[in-house]
PDB file of C-alpha atoms in Angstrom:
ATOM      1  CA  MET F   1      -0.209 -10.884 -18.465  1.00 45.00           C
ATOM      2  CA  LEU F   2       1.813  -9.270 -21.238  1.00 48.00           C
ATOM      3  CA  ASP F   3       0.320  -6.597 -23.493  1.00 48.00           C
ATOM      4  CA  ALA F   4       1.674  -5.736 -26.927  1.00 47.00           C
ATOM      5  CA  ASN F   5       2.305  -2.055 -27.574  1.00 49.00           C
ATOM      6  CA  ARG F   6       2.124  -0.363 -30.942  1.00 47.00           C
ATOM      7  CA  SER F   7       5.681  -1.273 -31.863  1.00 46.00           C
ATOM      8  CA  GLY F   8       4.945  -4.932 -31.226  1.00 46.00           C
ATOM      9  CA  THR F   9       7.000  -5.155 -28.024  1.00 45.00           C
ATOM     10  CA  ALA F  10       5.461  -7.099 -25.179  1.00 45.00           C
ATOM     11  CA  THR F  11       5.214  -5.176 -21.906  1.00 46.00           C
ATOM     12  CA  ALA F  12       4.001  -6.121 -18.461  1.00 47.00           C
ATOM     13  CA  SER F  13       0.461  -4.994 -17.747  1.00 45.00           C
ATOM     14  CA  PRO F  14      -0.055  -2.422 -14.976  1.00 41.00           C
ATOM     15  CA  ARG F  15      -1.991  -4.993 -12.951  1.00 45.00           C
ATOM     16  CA  ALA F  16       0.883  -7.484 -13.041  1.00 45.00           C
ATOM     17  CA  ALA F  17       3.364  -4.772 -12.080  1.00 40.00           C
ATOM     18  CA  ALA F  18       1.178  -3.671  -9.181  1.00 41.00           C
ATOM     19  CA  THR F  19       0.938  -7.260  -7.961  1.00 46.00           C
ATOM     20  CA  LEU F  20       4.701  -7.679  -8.170  1.00 52.00           C
ATOM     21  CA  LEU F  21       5.281  -4.527  -6.145  1.00 67.00           C
ATOM     22  CA  SER F  22       2.466  -5.057  -3.657  1.00 82.00           C
ATOM     23  CA  PRO F  23       3.322  -5.005   0.062  1.00 80.00           C
ATOM     24  CA  TYR F  24       2.644  -8.711   0.494  1.00 81.00           C
ATOM     25  CA  ALA F  25       4.737  -9.588  -2.552  1.00 84.00           C
ATOM     26  CA  ARG F  26       7.638  -7.654  -1.033  1.00 83.00           C
ATOM     27  CA  LEU F  27       7.073  -9.324   2.336  1.00 81.00           C
ATOM     28  CA  SER F  28       7.157 -12.718   0.627  1.00 86.00           C
ATOM     29  CA  LEU F  29      10.432 -11.754  -1.012  1.00 85.00           C
ATOM     30  CA  LEU F  30      11.863 -10.749   2.377  1.00 85.00           C
ATOM     31  CA  LEU F  31      10.845 -14.077   3.925  1.00 86.00           C
ATOM     32  CA  ALA F  32      12.374 -15.949   0.990  1.00 89.00           C
ATOM     33  CA  LEU F  33      15.643 -14.026   1.360  1.00 86.00           C
ATOM     34  CA  LEU F  34      15.815 -14.717   5.081  1.00 85.00           C
ATOM     35  CA  ALA F  35      15.044 -18.397   4.588  1.00 88.00           C
ATOM     36  CA  GLY F  36      17.764 -18.627   1.954  1.00 85.00           C
ATOM     37  CA  ALA F  37      20.240 -16.913   4.271  1.00 82.00           C
ATOM     38  CA  ALA F  38      19.407 -19.299   7.093  1.00 81.00           C
ATOM     39  CA  VAL F  39      19.942 -22.283   4.802  1.00 85.00           C
ATOM     40  CA  CYS F  40      23.332 -20.913   3.734  1.00 79.00           C
ATOM     41  CA  VAL F  41      24.341 -20.609   7.379  1.00 76.00           C
ATOM     42  CA  LEU F  42      23.385 -24.228   8.013  1.00 78.00           C
ATOM     43  CA  LEU F  43      25.396 -25.346   4.989  1.00 77.00           C
ATOM     44  CA  PHE F  44      28.551 -23.287   5.530  1.00 73.00           C
ATOM     45  CA  GLU F  45      28.613 -23.425   9.353  1.00 70.00           C
ATOM     46  CA  PRO F  46      30.307 -20.097  10.231  1.00 65.00           C
ATOM     47  CA  GLN F  47      30.796 -21.346  13.794  1.00 60.00           C
ATOM     48  CA  ARG F  48      33.801 -23.263  12.470  1.00 66.00           C
ATOM     49  CA  LEU F  49      35.707 -19.992  12.771  1.00 61.00           C
ATOM     50  CA  LEU F  50      36.028 -20.745  16.474  1.00 51.00           C
ATOM     51  CA  THR F  51      38.013 -23.922  15.785  1.00 55.00           C
ATOM     52  CA  HIS F  52      39.553 -23.447  12.320  1.00 64.00           C
ATOM     53  CA  GLY F  53      40.106 -19.690  12.165  1.00 62.00           C
ATOM     54  CA  LEU F  54      40.275 -17.611   8.996  1.00 64.00           C
ATOM     55  CA  PRO F  55      41.911 -18.845   5.773  1.00 65.00           C
ATOM     56  CA  PRO F  56      45.722 -18.564   6.028  1.00 63.00           C
ATOM     57  CA  GLN F  57      45.948 -16.231   3.008  1.00 62.00           C
ATOM     58  CA  LEU F  58      44.046 -13.552   4.905  1.00 66.00           C
ATOM     59  CA  GLY F  59      45.892 -11.440   7.425  1.00 68.00           C
ATOM     60  CA  GLY F  60      45.956  -8.068   9.111  1.00 73.00           C
ATOM     61  CA  ALA F  61      43.481  -5.442   8.026  1.00 80.00           C
ATOM     62  CA  ALA F  62      42.114  -7.591   5.185  1.00 83.00           C
ATOM     63  CA  ALA F  63      41.152 -10.320   7.644  1.00 85.00           C
ATOM     64  CA  ALA F  64      39.396  -7.809   9.898  1.00 88.00           C
ATOM     65  CA  VAL F  65      37.424  -6.314   6.988  1.00 89.00           C
ATOM     66  CA  VAL F  66      36.393  -9.730   5.679  1.00 86.00           C
ATOM     67  CA  PHE F  67      35.373 -10.874   9.149  1.00 89.00           C
ATOM     68  CA  ALA F  68      33.325  -7.707   9.781  1.00 91.00           C
ATOM     69  CA  ALA F  69      31.474  -8.174   6.485  1.00 90.00           C
ATOM     70  CA  ALA F  70      30.864 -11.864   7.208  1.00 88.00           C
ATOM     71  CA  TYR F  71      29.762 -10.957  10.745  1.00 92.00           C
ATOM     72  CA  GLY F  72      27.146  -8.546   9.428  1.00 92.00           C
ATOM     73  CA  LEU F  73      25.756 -11.024   6.914  1.00 88.00           C
ATOM     74  CA  CYS F  74      25.673 -13.791   9.525  1.00 88.00           C
ATOM     75  CA  THR F  75      23.614 -11.656  11.924  1.00 90.00           C
ATOM     76  CA  VAL F  76      21.092 -11.047   9.147  1.00 90.00           C
ATOM     77  CA  ALA F  77      20.907 -14.840   8.772  1.00 85.00           C
ATOM     78  CA  PHE F  78      20.139 -15.296  12.513  1.00 86.00           C
ATOM     79  CA  VAL F  79      23.602 -16.440  13.665  1.00 87.00           C
ATOM     80  CA  PRO F  80      23.843 -15.549  17.392  1.00 88.00           C
ATOM     81  CA  ARG F  81      26.093 -12.547  18.029  1.00 91.00           C
ATOM     82  CA  PRO F  82      27.704 -13.990  21.176  1.00 91.00           C
ATOM     83  CA  LEU F  83      29.210 -16.762  19.067  1.00 89.00           C
ATOM     84  CA  LEU F  84      30.576 -14.261  16.557  1.00 91.00           C
ATOM     85  CA  ASN F  85      31.913 -11.998  19.324  1.00 93.00           C
ATOM     86  CA  LEU F  86      33.776 -14.893  20.896  1.00 91.00           C
ATOM     87  CA  ALA F  87      35.248 -15.762  17.505  1.00 90.00           C
ATOM     88  CA  ALA F  88      36.338 -12.147  16.965  1.00 91.00           C
ATOM     89  CA  GLY F  89      38.133 -12.074  20.307  1.00 92.00           C
ATOM     90  CA  ALA F  90      39.804 -15.418  19.673  1.00 89.00           C
ATOM     91  CA  LEU F  91      40.964 -14.405  16.181  1.00 87.00           C
ATOM     92  CA  PHE F  92      41.954 -10.765  16.666  1.00 90.00           C
ATOM     93  CA  GLY F  93      42.399 -10.191  20.381  1.00 91.00           C
ATOM     94  CA  SER F  94      40.370  -7.955  22.681  1.00 92.00           C
ATOM     95  CA  GLN F  95      40.764  -4.524  21.062  1.00 93.00           C
ATOM     96  CA  LEU F  96      40.665  -5.379  17.365  1.00 93.00           C
ATOM     97  CA  GLY F  97      38.070  -8.059  18.076  1.00 93.00           C
ATOM     98  CA  LEU F  98      35.829  -5.458  19.704  1.00 95.00           C
ATOM     99  CA  ALA F  99      36.257  -3.000  16.818  1.00 95.00           C
ATOM    100  CA  THR F 100      35.602  -5.701  14.232  1.00 94.00           C
ATOM    101  CA  SER F 101      32.543  -6.984  16.071  1.00 95.00           C
ATOM    102  CA  LEU F 102      31.049  -3.510  16.432  1.00 96.00           C
ATOM    103  CA  ALA F 103      31.578  -2.804  12.737  1.00 96.00           C
ATOM    104  CA  GLY F 104      29.860  -6.085  11.866  1.00 95.00           C
ATOM    105  CA  THR F 105      27.077  -5.370  14.351  1.00 96.00           C
ATOM    106  CA  VAL F 106      26.236  -1.986  12.842  1.00 96.00           C
ATOM    107  CA  LEU F 107      26.551  -3.374   9.315  1.00 96.00           C
ATOM    108  CA  GLY F 108      24.261  -6.318  10.025  1.00 95.00           C
ATOM    109  CA  ALA F 109      21.736  -4.158  11.841  1.00 96.00           C
ATOM    110  CA  GLY F 110      21.699  -1.673   8.959  1.00 95.00           C
ATOM    111  CA  VAL F 111      21.170  -4.398   6.359  1.00 94.00           C
ATOM    112  CA  ALA F 112      18.358  -5.994   8.364  1.00 93.00           C
ATOM    113  CA  PHE F 113      16.743  -2.610   9.051  1.00 94.00           C
ATOM    114  CA  GLY F 114      16.898  -1.707   5.374  1.00 92.00           C
ATOM    115  CA  LEU F 115      15.432  -5.017   4.249  1.00 91.00           C
ATOM    116  CA  GLY F 116      12.625  -4.781   6.777  1.00 88.00           C
ATOM    117  CA  ARG F 117      11.899  -1.148   5.929  1.00 89.00           C
ATOM    118  CA  MET F 118      11.805  -1.676   2.138  1.00 89.00           C
ATOM    119  CA  LEU F 119      10.208  -5.111   1.955  1.00 86.00           C
ATOM    120  CA  GLY F 120       8.187  -5.602   5.131  1.00 78.00           C
ATOM    121  CA  GLN F 121       7.000  -2.319   6.613  1.00 77.00           C
ATOM    122  CA  ASP F 122       4.024  -1.648   4.322  1.00 78.00           C
ATOM    123  CA  ALA F 123       2.638  -5.142   4.821  1.00 75.00           C
ATOM    124  CA  LEU F 124       3.201  -5.382   8.570  1.00 74.00           C
ATOM    125  CA  ARG F 125       2.180  -1.943   9.837  1.00 74.00           C
ATOM    126  CA  PRO F 126      -1.565  -2.557   9.226  1.00 70.00           C
ATOM    127  CA  LEU F 127      -1.261  -5.604  11.521  1.00 67.00           C
ATOM    128  CA  LEU F 128      -0.248  -3.485  14.538  1.00 67.00           C
ATOM    129  CA  ARG F 129      -3.698  -3.505  16.091  1.00 64.00           C
ATOM    130  CA  GLY F 130      -3.165  -5.023  19.525  1.00 60.00           C
ATOM    131  CA  ARG F 131      -2.654  -2.766  22.547  1.00 62.00           C
ATOM    132  CA  TRP F 132       0.855  -4.030  23.267  1.00 61.00           C
ATOM    133  CA  LEU F 133       1.881  -3.882  19.629  1.00 66.00           C
ATOM    134  CA  LYS F 134       0.657  -0.315  19.302  1.00 70.00           C
ATOM    135  CA  ALA F 135       2.414   0.658  22.518  1.00 69.00           C
ATOM    136  CA  ALA F 136       5.707  -0.874  21.360  1.00 71.00           C
ATOM    137  CA  ASP F 137       5.397   0.782  17.958  1.00 73.00           C
ATOM    138  CA  GLY F 138       4.665   4.150  19.537  1.00 75.00           C
ATOM    139  CA  GLN F 139       7.643   3.856  21.867  1.00 77.00           C
ATOM    140  CA  LEU F 140      10.022   2.976  19.031  1.00 81.00           C
ATOM    141  CA  SER F 141       8.594   5.638  16.733  1.00 81.00           C
ATOM    142  CA  ARG F 142       8.593   8.538  19.227  1.00 84.00           C
ATOM    143  CA  HIS F 143      11.616   7.626  21.356  1.00 84.00           C
ATOM    144  CA  GLY F 144      13.642   5.588  18.915  1.00 82.00           C
ATOM    145  CA  PHE F 145      17.168   6.285  20.161  1.00 91.00           C
ATOM    146  CA  ARG F 146      16.627   5.695  23.860  1.00 88.00           C
ATOM    147  CA  SER F 147      14.325   2.728  23.286  1.00 88.00           C
ATOM    148  CA  MET F 148      16.799   0.979  21.006  1.00 91.00           C
ATOM    149  CA  LEU F 149      19.680   1.875  23.319  1.00 91.00           C
ATOM    150  CA  ALA F 150      17.883   0.144  26.197  1.00 88.00           C
ATOM    151  CA  VAL F 151      17.195  -2.906  24.027  1.00 88.00           C
ATOM    152  CA  ARG F 152      20.864  -3.180  23.048  1.00 90.00           C
ATOM    153  CA  LEU F 153      22.193  -2.628  26.570  1.00 86.00           C
ATOM    154  CA  PHE F 154      20.068  -5.272  28.260  1.00 80.00           C
ATOM    155  CA  PRO F 155      19.906  -8.791  26.817  1.00 72.00           C
ATOM    156  CA  GLY F 156      16.616 -10.550  26.293  1.00 74.00           C
ATOM    157  CA  VAL F 157      15.456  -9.363  22.879  1.00 81.00           C
ATOM    158  CA  PRO F 158      17.195 -11.263  20.049  1.00 86.00           C
ATOM    159  CA  PHE F 159      19.346  -9.043  17.848  1.00 90.00           C
ATOM    160  CA  TRP F 160      17.495  -9.912  14.642  1.00 88.00           C
ATOM    161  CA  ALA F 161      14.076  -9.425  16.260  1.00 86.00           C
ATOM    162  CA  ALA F 162      14.986  -5.921  17.447  1.00 89.00           C
ATOM    163  CA  ASN F 163      16.230  -5.038  13.962  1.00 92.00           C
ATOM    164  CA  TYR F 164      13.057  -6.070  12.176  1.00 88.00           C
ATOM    165  CA  CYS F 165      10.722  -4.634  14.820  1.00 86.00           C
ATOM    166  CA  ALA F 166      12.504  -1.293  14.532  1.00 89.00           C
ATOM    167  CA  SER F 167      12.237  -1.396  10.747  1.00 87.00           C
ATOM    168  CA  VAL F 168       8.450  -1.708  10.953  1.00 86.00           C
ATOM    169  CA  SER F 169       8.215   1.355  13.229  1.00 86.00           C
ATOM    170  CA  ARG F 170       8.746   4.980  12.208  1.00 86.00           C
ATOM    171  CA  MET F 171      12.212   5.104  13.741  1.00 89.00           C
ATOM    172  CA  GLY F 172      14.839   6.910  11.676  1.00 90.00           C
ATOM    173  CA  TRP F 173      18.033   5.392  10.333  1.00 93.00           C
ATOM    174  CA  LEU F 174      20.462   7.553  12.303  1.00 94.00           C
ATOM    175  CA  PRO F 175      18.947   6.993  15.784  1.00 93.00           C
ATOM    176  CA  PHE F 176      18.733   3.267  15.076  1.00 94.00           C
ATOM    177  CA  LEU F 177      22.362   2.899  13.979  1.00 96.00           C
ATOM    178  CA  LEU F 178      23.743   5.173  16.723  1.00 96.00           C
ATOM    179  CA  ALA F 179      21.820   3.364  19.456  1.00 94.00           C
ATOM    180  CA  THR F 180      22.908   0.011  18.061  1.00 95.00           C
ATOM    181  CA  GLY F 181      26.582   0.973  17.989  1.00 95.00           C
ATOM    182  CA  LEU F 182      26.659   2.577  21.436  1.00 94.00           C
ATOM    183  CA  GLY F 183      24.385   0.078  23.159  1.00 92.00           C
ATOM    184  CA  SER F 184      26.295  -2.920  21.849  1.00 94.00           C
ATOM    185  CA  ILE F 185      29.683  -1.855  23.235  1.00 94.00           C
ATOM    186  CA  PRO F 186      29.531  -3.296  26.797  1.00 92.00           C
ATOM    187  CA  ASN F 187      28.204  -6.731  25.918  1.00 92.00           C
ATOM    188  CA  THR F 188      30.366  -7.032  22.808  1.00 94.00           C
ATOM    189  CA  ALA F 189      33.486  -6.037  24.724  1.00 94.00           C
ATOM    190  CA  ALA F 190      32.811  -8.666  27.361  1.00 93.00           C
ATOM    191  CA  TYR F 191      32.468 -11.431  24.790  1.00 93.00           C
ATOM    192  CA  ALA F 192      35.530 -10.244  22.843  1.00 93.00           C
ATOM    193  CA  VAL F 193      37.672 -10.301  25.995  1.00 94.00           C
ATOM    194  CA  ALA F 194      36.293 -13.720  26.927  1.00 92.00           C
ATOM    195  CA  GLY F 195      37.168 -15.035  23.467  1.00 90.00           C
ATOM    196  CA  ALA F 196      40.662 -13.540  23.592  1.00 91.00           C
ATOM    197  CA  ARG F 197      41.349 -15.000  27.062  1.00 90.00           C
ATOM    198  CA  ALA F 198      39.563 -18.322  26.572  1.00 85.00           C
ATOM    199  CA  SER F 199      42.884 -20.163  26.802  1.00 82.00           C
ATOM    200  CA  ALA F 200      43.313 -18.822  30.351  1.00 85.00           C
ATOM    201  CA  PRO F 201      39.891 -19.311  32.001  1.00 83.00           C
ATOM    202  CA  THR F 202      41.244 -18.534  35.469  1.00 84.00           C
ATOM    203  CA  SER F 203      42.755 -15.170  34.511  1.00 87.00           C
ATOM    204  CA  PRO F 204      41.218 -12.044  36.074  1.00 88.00           C
ATOM    205  CA  ALA F 205      40.333 -10.604  32.640  1.00 86.00           C
ATOM    206  CA  PHE F 206      38.378 -13.717  31.669  1.00 85.00           C
ATOM    207  CA  LEU F 207      36.555 -13.871  35.007  1.00 86.00           C
ATOM    208  CA  VAL F 208      35.615 -10.172  34.838  1.00 89.00           C
ATOM    209  CA  ALA F 209      34.382 -10.626  31.260  1.00 87.00           C
ATOM    210  CA  MET F 210      32.218 -13.577  32.271  1.00 86.00           C
ATOM    211  CA  ALA F 211      30.795 -11.548  35.154  1.00 86.00           C
ATOM    212  CA  CYS F 212      29.969  -8.700  32.743  1.00 83.00           C
ATOM    213  CA  ILE F 213      28.109 -11.238  30.603  1.00 82.00           C
ATOM    214  CA  ALA F 214      26.277 -12.969  33.443  1.00 82.00           C
ATOM    215  CA  VAL F 215      25.153  -9.931  35.464  1.00 80.00           C
ATOM    216  CA  PRO F 216      23.234  -8.137  32.645  1.00 75.00           C
ATOM    217  CA  ALA F 217      21.712 -11.458  31.586  1.00 72.00           C
ATOM    218  CA  LEU F 218      20.503 -12.083  35.142  1.00 75.00           C
ATOM    219  CA  ALA F 219      19.218  -8.524  35.454  1.00 70.00           C
ATOM    220  CA  GLY F 220      17.359  -8.848  32.152  1.00 66.00           C
ATOM    221  CA  THR F 221      15.779 -12.101  33.315  1.00 69.00           C
ATOM    222  CA  VAL F 222      14.610 -10.529  36.581  1.00 67.00           C
ATOM    223  CA  VAL F 223      13.137  -7.492  34.810  1.00 63.00           C
ATOM    224  CA  ALA F 224      11.339  -9.696  32.279  1.00 61.00           C
ATOM    225  CA  TRP F 225       9.967 -11.902  35.067  1.00 65.00           C
ATOM    226  CA  ARG F 226       8.668  -8.885  37.006  1.00 63.00           C
ATOM    227  CA  LYS F 227       7.100  -7.319  33.932  1.00 57.00           C
ATOM    228  CA  ARG F 228       5.396 -10.594  33.101  1.00 58.00           C
ATOM    229  CA  HIS F 229       3.812 -10.836  36.537  1.00 52.00           C
ATOM    230  CA  GLN F 230       2.775  -7.160  36.438  1.00 53.00           C
ATOM    231  CA  LEU F 231       1.014  -7.716  33.137  1.00 45.00           C
ATOM    232  CA  ARG F 232      -0.715 -10.824  34.480  1.00 53.00           C
ATOM    233  CA  GLY F 233      -1.942  -8.885  37.486  1.00 52.00           C
ATOM    234  CA  ARG F 234      -3.689  -6.243  35.396  1.00 51.00           C
TER     235      ARG F 234
END
């Protein structure tokens, strides 16, 4: 509803403004933004970077900056990081590919964390009523750095899910970003090397990179399987 003030100018009523800024209105906006981002990914298909590469007019530092920015936005839109890490290694080589991927990782995590914190936290925190949800929230809130570092080091939790779960907790920005950057190095480096050496799949560097990818994934699967059976036994 619009109310007319004394000068004859129509203004939004306080009730309408409160509804617009309500927690569930902001959560709806977040879901709409994420859905729109996912649709854009489906339309533009960023995975074509693996086969077509970057536009020829981009080169050097400009290409790395553009790729890092695109990497961050793609992670917000649920594009799997392993695919982007492979593309970074194939396009820029092992070292620059790793640096570019880490920059995009921290950027994407920061954007997702900020969106979740501003648009979703107020609506979602009252829903943390289950025992497991409260325990996870308490762990992230009280021990944010080490909890997020463990999540980043061991695969199993999707990148986007960890970002938005952390944003709902009381974790601070700095511990979240530091843990994301440090914890993402081993896995990102392995994928970047694999992408850079994909043309030589029998080379020692490629085989070591694949082992560094497979071993943590297997370890994460075993830990998740054991935890699941422990929880069932309680």
